[in-house]
């Protein structure tokens, strides 16, 4: 570590009024864009940003990312929110802190290259609506895809942040393509284009701490523009990498508020503030203010979104990123795809094929949309290629890529693969070398025509130009031509509370499973029972079916027990173990599961699917009706199942640990 870059502890004053650091690291907060995009599928609503907006404006962030990326898509498609309105609304509350957006180069905020006229107007309108910093990237790092948007950003007097998509071909930075020289060269290209800042965009969480250090030292030497590090937590390295970046002299880093942090999102701000407190890179932030923002988020906002968190995994990091240098999301897509094709056992072949396909396709970075392009083609190759023929089934997107529609790849595409892919391709068999969007026809006028009966302004036209199908639908909702579907409505805290109460009840075993089968009509011979369970009351009808002893006396059951299991303590000989809350006929004695031993007698059937914990009685044991024969576990609850009649256990059909279906005959008593 060079001495000039070292982080030095230089004050013992740790309170809010501590002296300003010599070179405070600047922080961009991503909570309101990449944070909820990463954790909650971009479903954050404007109304849920307002409770913390003014407080966040007081923190002192260099910028707040609030728009772009997938927000434009999800807002109009799923949330019935006008994307443009979000910028204007937030601007009323966040007056000091500049706004940042993620712009996908010529893809704008969509998934394909748009025509130049759309790209130019889109940037103009984003600026006019209140956007200050345009974080601009291209999936191939082909900056010809910036040639239209960058002059528009500059013309609007706004900040152009140029991104380098960070990718690897080796476990760590280096090798033939993506080494320090590559990124230094890219940074110089960005500076030549007028980049106000340069961002290392590590969307997959690949950047390792010491590589971040070396890269930032090299970039600081090579270019004048401030260096910004964006890194996802996915692999678990990002907080470490951020710290090494600070030591290397990085100017700006990205973080999120704690409730939006970690998993596939980003490092949290609070530990970073504490780490740098009292040093020459102290952020100067008031940690108590951050805590009070978190409290509002925790209590009033995040509960509405917690159902969107992927809680299927215990680990909050994805070590596949470390093993395969591929984005976490891409791997889960691959696995899903294999599952759908019933070929999940071939996942190792896919991991082996993936680097080959990526190399054939020009060693491109793996980021939306290139990660999908490479991933799907890899699966196709594994499933359909033969010994004699590779790339037997080439996707349309691979054809587009081979044609040059996405831009120039890091290394040339394998010429044989390219030739094969372009055989009979609609745009022509000879790939283009020009800027990708230069082959696209203008699109804006067509969009104006298509929306002339609905659109009130150019912003409406752009919603359609970017997303013709869902954009048109949104405009119809917006202007009352069609009713928005119920699922676009926000969740209220009241609904969240009701749902939480239900979950609590379920956990306490107080929820009764609804019977799947329709109950037969109750006859006059049915006897009614009152069943009391932990303060809840159920009225239960019990009816004897076919040949069992007649019920003579019945004692009301008043002992707490699971609602769906008959009381083992009931001394009256009831006809059959009818589950209390599921008054349906047990399997008739004529159709028991192949019973070992004597099958004559009354069957004890499973009232629900579950697992046998143990048999309390065995073949030959005498039992009286109502006495526990077997214990069944279902939904984590143990249920003691009573003998249907007085008699001797004739057969026991399962063993401890066996799984049983509803209606299986567990024992026969005769
Ligand atoms: Co990101």
PDB file of N, CA and C in Angstrom, residues 326-373:
ATOM      1  N   UNK A 326     -19.732 -16.336 -12.972  1.00  0.00           N
ATOM      2  CA  UNK A 326     -20.922 -15.940 -13.710  1.00  0.00           C
ATOM      3  C   UNK A 326     -21.908 -15.317 -12.730  1.00  0.00           C
ATOM      4  N   UNK A 327     -22.727 -14.383 -13.221  1.00  0.00           N
ATOM      5  CA  UNK A 327     -23.662 -13.732 -12.311  1.00  0.00           C
ATOM      6  C   UNK A 327     -24.600 -14.734 -11.652  1.00  0.00           C
ATOM      7  N   UNK A 328     -24.936 -14.491 -10.377  1.00  0.00           N
ATOM      8  CA  UNK A 328     -25.804 -15.388  -9.625  1.00  0.00           C
ATOM      9  C   UNK A 328     -27.129 -15.639 -10.319  1.00  0.00           C
ATOM     10  N   UNK A 329     -27.729 -14.564 -10.829  1.00  0.00           N
ATOM     11  CA  UNK A 329     -29.035 -14.694 -11.487  1.00  0.00           C
ATOM     12  C   UNK A 329     -28.969 -15.583 -12.701  1.00  0.00           C
ATOM     13  N   UNK A 330     -27.842 -15.529 -13.394  1.00  0.00           N
ATOM     14  CA  UNK A 330     -27.694 -16.319 -14.606  1.00  0.00           C
ATOM     15  C   UNK A 330     -27.679 -17.809 -14.279  1.00  0.00           C
ATOM     16  N   UNK A 331     -27.007 -18.167 -13.190  1.00  0.00           N
ATOM     17  CA  UNK A 331     -26.921 -19.580 -12.833  1.00  0.00           C
ATOM     18  C   UNK A 331     -28.299 -20.123 -12.444  1.00  0.00           C
ATOM     19  N   UNK A 332     -29.065 -19.325 -11.671  1.00  0.00           N
ATOM     20  CA  UNK A 332     -30.385 -19.848 -11.305  1.00  0.00           C
ATOM     21  C   UNK A 332     -31.283 -19.965 -12.542  1.00  0.00           C
ATOM     22  N   UNK A 333     -31.114 -19.062 -13.511  1.00  0.00           N
ATOM     23  CA  UNK A 333     -31.861 -19.207 -14.763  1.00  0.00           C
ATOM     24  C   UNK A 333     -31.504 -20.493 -15.486  1.00  0.00           C
ATOM     25  N   UNK A 334     -30.205 -20.789 -15.538  1.00  0.00           N
ATOM     26  CA  UNK A 334     -29.749 -22.002 -16.217  1.00  0.00           C
ATOM     27  C   UNK A 334     -30.346 -23.254 -15.571  1.00  0.00           C
ATOM     28  N   UNK A 335     -30.309 -23.256 -14.246  1.00  0.00           N
ATOM     29  CA  UNK A 335     -30.817 -24.423 -13.531  1.00  0.00           C
ATOM     30  C   UNK A 335     -32.323 -24.575 -13.773  1.00  0.00           C
ATOM     31  N   UNK A 336     -33.048 -23.451 -13.754  1.00  0.00           N
ATOM     32  CA  UNK A 336     -34.487 -23.505 -14.023  1.00  0.00           C
ATOM     33  C   UNK A 336     -34.775 -24.045 -15.410  1.00  0.00           C
ATOM     34  N   UNK A 337     -33.985 -23.571 -16.349  1.00  0.00           N
ATOM     35  CA  UNK A 337     -34.167 -23.999 -17.724  1.00  0.00           C
ATOM     36  C   UNK A 337     -33.946 -25.515 -17.854  1.00  0.00           C
ATOM     37  N   UNK A 338     -32.894 -26.002 -17.191  1.00  0.00           N
ATOM     38  CA  UNK A 338     -32.618 -27.437 -17.221  1.00  0.00           C
ATOM     39  C   UNK A 338     -33.754 -28.230 -16.576  1.00  0.00           C
ATOM     40  N   UNK A 339     -34.298 -27.678 -15.482  1.00  0.00           N
ATOM     41  CA  UNK A 339     -35.394 -28.358 -14.793  1.00  0.00           C
ATOM     42  C   UNK A 339     -36.576 -28.513 -15.729  1.00  0.00           C
ATOM     43  N   UNK A 340     -36.894 -27.426 -16.417  1.00  0.00           N
ATOM     44  CA  UNK A 340     -38.035 -27.468 -17.337  1.00  0.00           C
ATOM     45  C   UNK A 340     -37.848 -28.530 -18.407  1.00  0.00           C
ATOM     46  N   UNK A 341     -36.608 -28.782 -18.757  1.00  0.00           N
ATOM     47  CA  UNK A 341     -36.332 -29.764 -19.794  1.00  0.00           C
ATOM     48  C   UNK A 341     -36.013 -31.127 -19.199  1.00  0.00           C
ATOM     49  N   UNK A 342     -36.220 -31.255 -17.899  1.00  0.00           N
ATOM     50  CA  UNK A 342     -35.982 -32.533 -17.252  1.00  0.00           C
ATOM     51  C   UNK A 342     -34.537 -32.975 -17.397  1.00  0.00           C
ATOM     52  N   UNK A 343     -33.628 -32.032 -17.332  1.00  0.00           N
ATOM     53  CA  UNK A 343     -32.223 -32.369 -17.576  1.00  0.00           C
ATOM     54  C   UNK A 343     -31.319 -31.747 -16.527  1.00  0.00           C
ATOM     55  N   UNK A 344     -31.840 -31.620 -15.312  1.00  0.00           N
ATOM     56  CA  UNK A 344     -31.082 -30.923 -14.289  1.00  0.00           C
ATOM     57  C   UNK A 344     -29.800 -31.683 -13.935  1.00  0.00           C
ATOM     58  N   UNK A 345     -29.759 -32.970 -14.251  1.00  0.00           N
ATOM     59  CA  UNK A 345     -28.556 -33.771 -13.985  1.00  0.00           C
ATOM     60  C   UNK A 345     -27.397 -33.384 -14.905  1.00  0.00           C
ATOM     61  N   UNK A 346     -27.669 -32.545 -15.910  1.00  0.00           N
ATOM     62  CA  UNK A 346     -26.590 -32.197 -16.840  1.00  0.00           C
ATOM     63  C   UNK A 346     -25.971 -30.841 -16.531  1.00  0.00           C
ATOM     64  N   UNK A 347     -26.210 -30.376 -15.325  1.00  0.00           N
ATOM     65  CA  UNK A 347     -25.747 -29.031 -14.966  1.00  0.00           C
ATOM     66  C   UNK A 347     -24.222 -28.910 -15.048  1.00  0.00           C
ATOM     67  N   UNK A 348     -23.507 -29.996 -14.735  1.00  0.00           N
ATOM     68  CA  UNK A 348     -22.042 -29.928 -14.815  1.00  0.00           C
ATOM     69  C   UNK A 348     -21.561 -29.755 -16.250  1.00  0.00           C
ATOM     70  N   UNK A 349     -22.261 -30.412 -17.175  1.00  0.00           N
ATOM     71  CA  UNK A 349     -21.923 -30.224 -18.592  1.00  0.00           C
ATOM     72  C   UNK A 349     -22.150 -28.772 -19.004  1.00  0.00           C
ATOM     73  N   UNK A 350     -23.213 -28.179 -18.445  1.00  0.00           N
ATOM     74  CA  UNK A 350     -23.503 -26.780 -18.768  1.00  0.00           C
ATOM     75  C   UNK A 350     -22.388 -25.868 -18.255  1.00  0.00           C
ATOM     76  N   UNK A 351     -21.941 -26.119 -17.023  1.00  0.00           N
ATOM     77  CA  UNK A 351     -20.843 -25.301 -16.491  1.00  0.00           C
ATOM     78  C   UNK A 351     -19.569 -25.458 -17.324  1.00  0.00           C
ATOM     79  N   UNK A 352     -19.353 -26.649 -17.874  1.00  0.00           N
ATOM     80  CA  UNK A 352     -18.164 -26.873 -18.698  1.00  0.00           C
ATOM     81  C   UNK A 352     -18.312 -26.212 -20.065  1.00  0.00           C
ATOM     82  N   UNK A 353     -19.527 -26.221 -20.600  1.00  0.00           N
ATOM     83  CA  UNK A 353     -19.766 -25.678 -21.937  1.00  0.00           C
ATOM     84  C   UNK A 353     -19.800 -24.146 -21.939  1.00  0.00           C
ATOM     85  N   UNK A 354     -20.254 -23.565 -20.827  1.00  0.00           N
ATOM     86  CA  UNK A 354     -20.472 -22.113 -20.787  1.00  0.00           C
ATOM     87  C   UNK A 354     -19.245 -21.273 -21.183  1.00  0.00           C
ATOM     88  N   UNK A 355     -18.060 -21.551 -20.620  1.00  0.00           N
ATOM     89  CA  UNK A 355     -16.908 -20.741 -21.048  1.00  0.00           C
ATOM     90  C   UNK A 355     -16.563 -20.924 -22.527  1.00  0.00           C
ATOM     91  N   UNK A 356     -16.851 -22.117 -23.077  1.00  0.00           N
ATOM     92  CA  UNK A 356     -16.584 -22.341 -24.509  1.00  0.00           C
ATOM     93  C   UNK A 356     -17.502 -21.477 -25.363  1.00  0.00           C
ATOM     94  N   UNK A 357     -18.800 -21.473 -25.008  1.00  0.00           N
ATOM     95  CA  UNK A 357     -19.764 -20.679 -25.775  1.00  0.00           C
ATOM     96  C   UNK A 357     -19.408 -19.195 -25.664  1.00  0.00           C
ATOM     97  N   UNK A 358     -19.079 -18.782 -24.444  1.00  0.00           N
ATOM     98  CA  UNK A 358     -18.756 -17.373 -24.247  1.00  0.00           C
ATOM     99  C   UNK A 358     -17.548 -16.975 -25.097  1.00  0.00           C
ATOM    100  N   UNK A 359     -16.548 -17.867 -25.158  1.00  0.00           N
ATOM    101  CA  UNK A 359     -15.356 -17.581 -25.954  1.00  0.00           C
ATOM    102  C   UNK A 359     -15.721 -17.514 -27.439  1.00  0.00           C
ATOM    103  N   UNK A 360     -16.517 -18.495 -27.894  1.00  0.00           N
ATOM    104  CA  UNK A 360     -16.954 -18.494 -29.300  1.00  0.00           C
ATOM    105  C   UNK A 360     -17.658 -17.190 -29.658  1.00  0.00           C
ATOM    106  N   UNK A 361     -18.432 -16.668 -28.694  1.00  0.00           N
ATOM    107  CA  UNK A 361     -19.236 -15.474 -28.973  1.00  0.00           C
ATOM    108  C   UNK A 361     -18.483 -14.177 -28.650  1.00  0.00           C
ATOM    109  N   UNK A 362     -17.160 -14.255 -28.582  1.00  0.00           N
ATOM    110  CA  UNK A 362     -16.378 -13.028 -28.462  1.00  0.00           C
ATOM    111  C   UNK A 362     -16.073 -12.624 -27.036  1.00  0.00           C
ATOM    112  N   UNK A 363     -16.104 -13.611 -26.143  1.00  0.00           N
ATOM    113  CA  UNK A 363     -15.711 -13.384 -24.736  1.00  0.00           C
ATOM    114  C   UNK A 363     -16.419 -12.161 -24.138  1.00  0.00           C
ATOM    115  N   UNK A 364     -17.720 -12.082 -24.367  1.00  0.00           N
ATOM    116  CA  UNK A 364     -18.471 -10.898 -23.952  1.00  0.00           C
ATOM    117  C   UNK A 364     -18.714 -10.871 -22.442  1.00  0.00           C
ATOM    118  N   UNK A 365     -18.854  -9.667 -21.863  1.00  0.00           N
ATOM    119  CA  UNK A 365     -19.242  -9.597 -20.449  1.00  0.00           C
ATOM    120  C   UNK A 365     -20.597 -10.275 -20.260  1.00  0.00           C
ATOM    121  N   UNK A 366     -20.849 -10.788 -19.073  1.00  0.00           N
ATOM    122  CA  UNK A 366     -22.133 -11.433 -18.799  1.00  0.00           C
ATOM    123  C   UNK A 366     -22.980 -10.506 -17.942  1.00  0.00           C
ATOM    124  N   UNK A 367     -23.845  -9.774 -18.601  1.00  0.00           N
ATOM    125  CA  UNK A 367     -24.738  -8.815 -17.945  1.00  0.00           C
ATOM    126  C   UNK A 367     -25.974  -8.769 -18.828  1.00  0.00           C
ATOM    127  N   UNK A 368     -27.111  -8.376 -18.261  1.00  0.00           N
ATOM    128  CA  UNK A 368     -28.319  -8.286 -19.085  1.00  0.00           C
ATOM    129  C   UNK A 368     -28.028  -7.436 -20.323  1.00  0.00           C
ATOM    130  N   UNK A 369     -28.276  -7.898 -21.543  1.00  0.00           N
ATOM    131  CA  UNK A 369     -28.932  -9.146 -21.903  1.00  0.00           C
ATOM    132  C   UNK A 369     -27.962 -10.263 -22.320  1.00  0.00           C
ATOM    133  N   UNK A 370     -26.644  -9.974 -22.309  1.00  0.00           N
ATOM    134  CA  UNK A 370     -25.707 -10.963 -22.829  1.00  0.00           C
ATOM    135  C   UNK A 370     -25.645 -12.233 -21.976  1.00  0.00           C
ATOM    136  N   UNK A 371     -25.923 -12.108 -20.686  1.00  0.00           N
ATOM    137  CA  UNK A 371     -25.891 -13.294 -19.833  1.00  0.00           C
ATOM    138  C   UNK A 371     -26.972 -14.293 -20.263  1.00  0.00           C
ATOM    139  N   UNK A 372     -28.146 -13.783 -20.612  1.00  0.00           N
ATOM    140  CA  UNK A 372     -29.207 -14.678 -21.083  1.00  0.00           C
ATOM    141  C   UNK A 372     -28.838 -15.296 -22.436  1.00  0.00           C
ATOM    142  N   UNK A 373     -28.254 -14.485 -23.294  1.00  0.00           N
ATOM    143  CA  UNK A 373     -27.910 -14.971 -24.635  1.00  0.00           C
ATOM    144  C   UNK A 373     -26.922 -16.135 -24.540  1.00  0.00           C
TER     145      UNK A 373
END
